[in-house]
Amino acid sequence: MLTRKQHELLRFIHERLRETGIPPSFDEMKDALDLKSKSGIHRLITALEERGFIRRLPNRARALEVLRLPDTVGGAATQRRFTPSVVEGGLAAKAKAPAPAPVEEKTRDVSIPVMGRIAAGVPISAIQNPSHSITLSHDFLTQGEHYALEVRGDSMVEAGILDGDLVVIRKQDTANTGDIIVALIDDEEATLKRFRRRGSSIALEAANQSYETRVLGPDRVKIQGKLVSLVRRY
């Protein structure tokens, strides 16, 4: 049996993974549960792991995997998806309309181009031409045009993005504060960072305390897309 705070944290981690494919940071979990310190989050995560609800992936910076959900977390959704079985006979069975055909578009895999490498550290050269393509399930994508980049560096490890990961990016030229974006600096350097507004300036924030936040004028930064999912090979 879980405490209320354990329920809240498990639900928050599950929803963030479902929406972005990336576990929340300790700061995000602390803010979401209105706790004063990260030590409280550590105790909750340890309790959830001991009870078999989550596991921490070894040699990964706070990479979490949800193994199961208690009935109180997933119960409402289960009830909404329930469809009663009805046995019909006679004219009712003959009059029953056929089930609609499945929509093929939502289940078909999608091929997207891999546009080279992106720095999660010191910015590197701008996005290259497509090197190859990867095929992903439709569930990994959102509306719009997408491309993938191979991550180089460790500046986003606390956001669950590791060296060698493939990040899937939706093409767009705007972003909201807190989004993880591909930023093109001075039309020469591309980097993967969290986007923040600081007055009239733009802050490109790392998810690693070893790296400083870069604050640049808006004329120096062009948004090339927003992170929507992540692909990792083991």
Short mmCIF file of N, CA and C in Angstrom, two decimals, residues 123-128 183-191 220-222 224:
data_model
loop_
_atom_site.label_atom_id
_atom_site.label_comp_id
_atom_site.label_asym_id
_atom_site.label_seq_id
_atom_site.Cartn_x
_atom_site.Cartn_y
_atom_site.Cartn_z
N PRO A 123 28.45 23.60 -27.89
CA PRO A 123 27.84 23.52 -29.22
C PRO A 123 28.82 23.06 -30.29
N ILE A 124 28.31 22.27 -31.24
CA ILE A 124 29.12 21.80 -32.36
C ILE A 124 28.56 22.39 -33.64
N SER A 125 29.06 21.90 -34.76
CA SER A 125 28.64 22.47 -36.03
C SER A 125 27.15 22.30 -36.25
N ALA A 126 26.60 23.13 -37.11
CA ALA A 126 25.16 23.15 -37.35
C ALA A 126 24.67 21.83 -37.91
N ILE A 127 23.36 21.64 -37.88
CA ILE A 127 22.74 20.39 -38.30
C ILE A 127 23.16 20.03 -39.72
N GLN A 128 23.54 18.77 -39.90
CA GLN A 128 24.05 18.32 -41.19
C GLN A 128 22.92 17.83 -42.07
N ALA A 183 18.67 24.44 -30.59
CA ALA A 183 18.92 25.86 -30.79
C ALA A 183 20.10 26.05 -31.74
N LEU A 184 19.93 26.90 -32.72
CA LEU A 184 21.00 27.25 -33.65
C LEU A 184 21.54 28.62 -33.24
N ILE A 185 22.81 28.67 -32.86
CA ILE A 185 23.42 29.88 -32.34
C ILE A 185 24.28 30.53 -33.42
N ASP A 186 23.99 31.80 -33.69
CA ASP A 186 24.74 32.58 -34.68
C ASP A 186 24.79 31.90 -36.04
N ASP A 187 23.76 31.12 -36.36
CA ASP A 187 23.67 30.42 -37.65
C ASP A 187 24.82 29.46 -37.89
N GLU A 188 25.54 29.06 -36.82
CA GLU A 188 26.72 28.22 -37.00
C GLU A 188 26.75 27.00 -36.08
N GLU A 189 26.26 27.15 -34.85
CA GLU A 189 26.40 26.10 -33.86
C GLU A 189 25.03 25.62 -33.41
N ALA A 190 24.87 24.29 -33.35
CA ALA A 190 23.61 23.71 -32.89
C ALA A 190 23.82 23.01 -31.56
N THR A 191 22.86 23.16 -30.66
CA THR A 191 22.97 22.53 -29.35
C THR A 191 21.59 22.15 -28.84
N ARG A 220 20.48 36.11 -31.74
CA ARG A 220 21.55 35.13 -31.94
C ARG A 220 21.06 33.69 -31.91
N VAL A 221 19.80 33.49 -31.52
CA VAL A 221 19.28 32.14 -31.34
C VAL A 221 18.09 31.90 -32.26
N LYS A 222 18.15 30.81 -33.01
CA LYS A 222 17.02 30.37 -33.82
C LYS A 222 16.58 28.99 -33.33
N GLN A 224 15.11 25.49 -33.81
CA GLN A 224 15.02 24.57 -34.94
C GLN A 224 14.02 23.43 -34.70
#
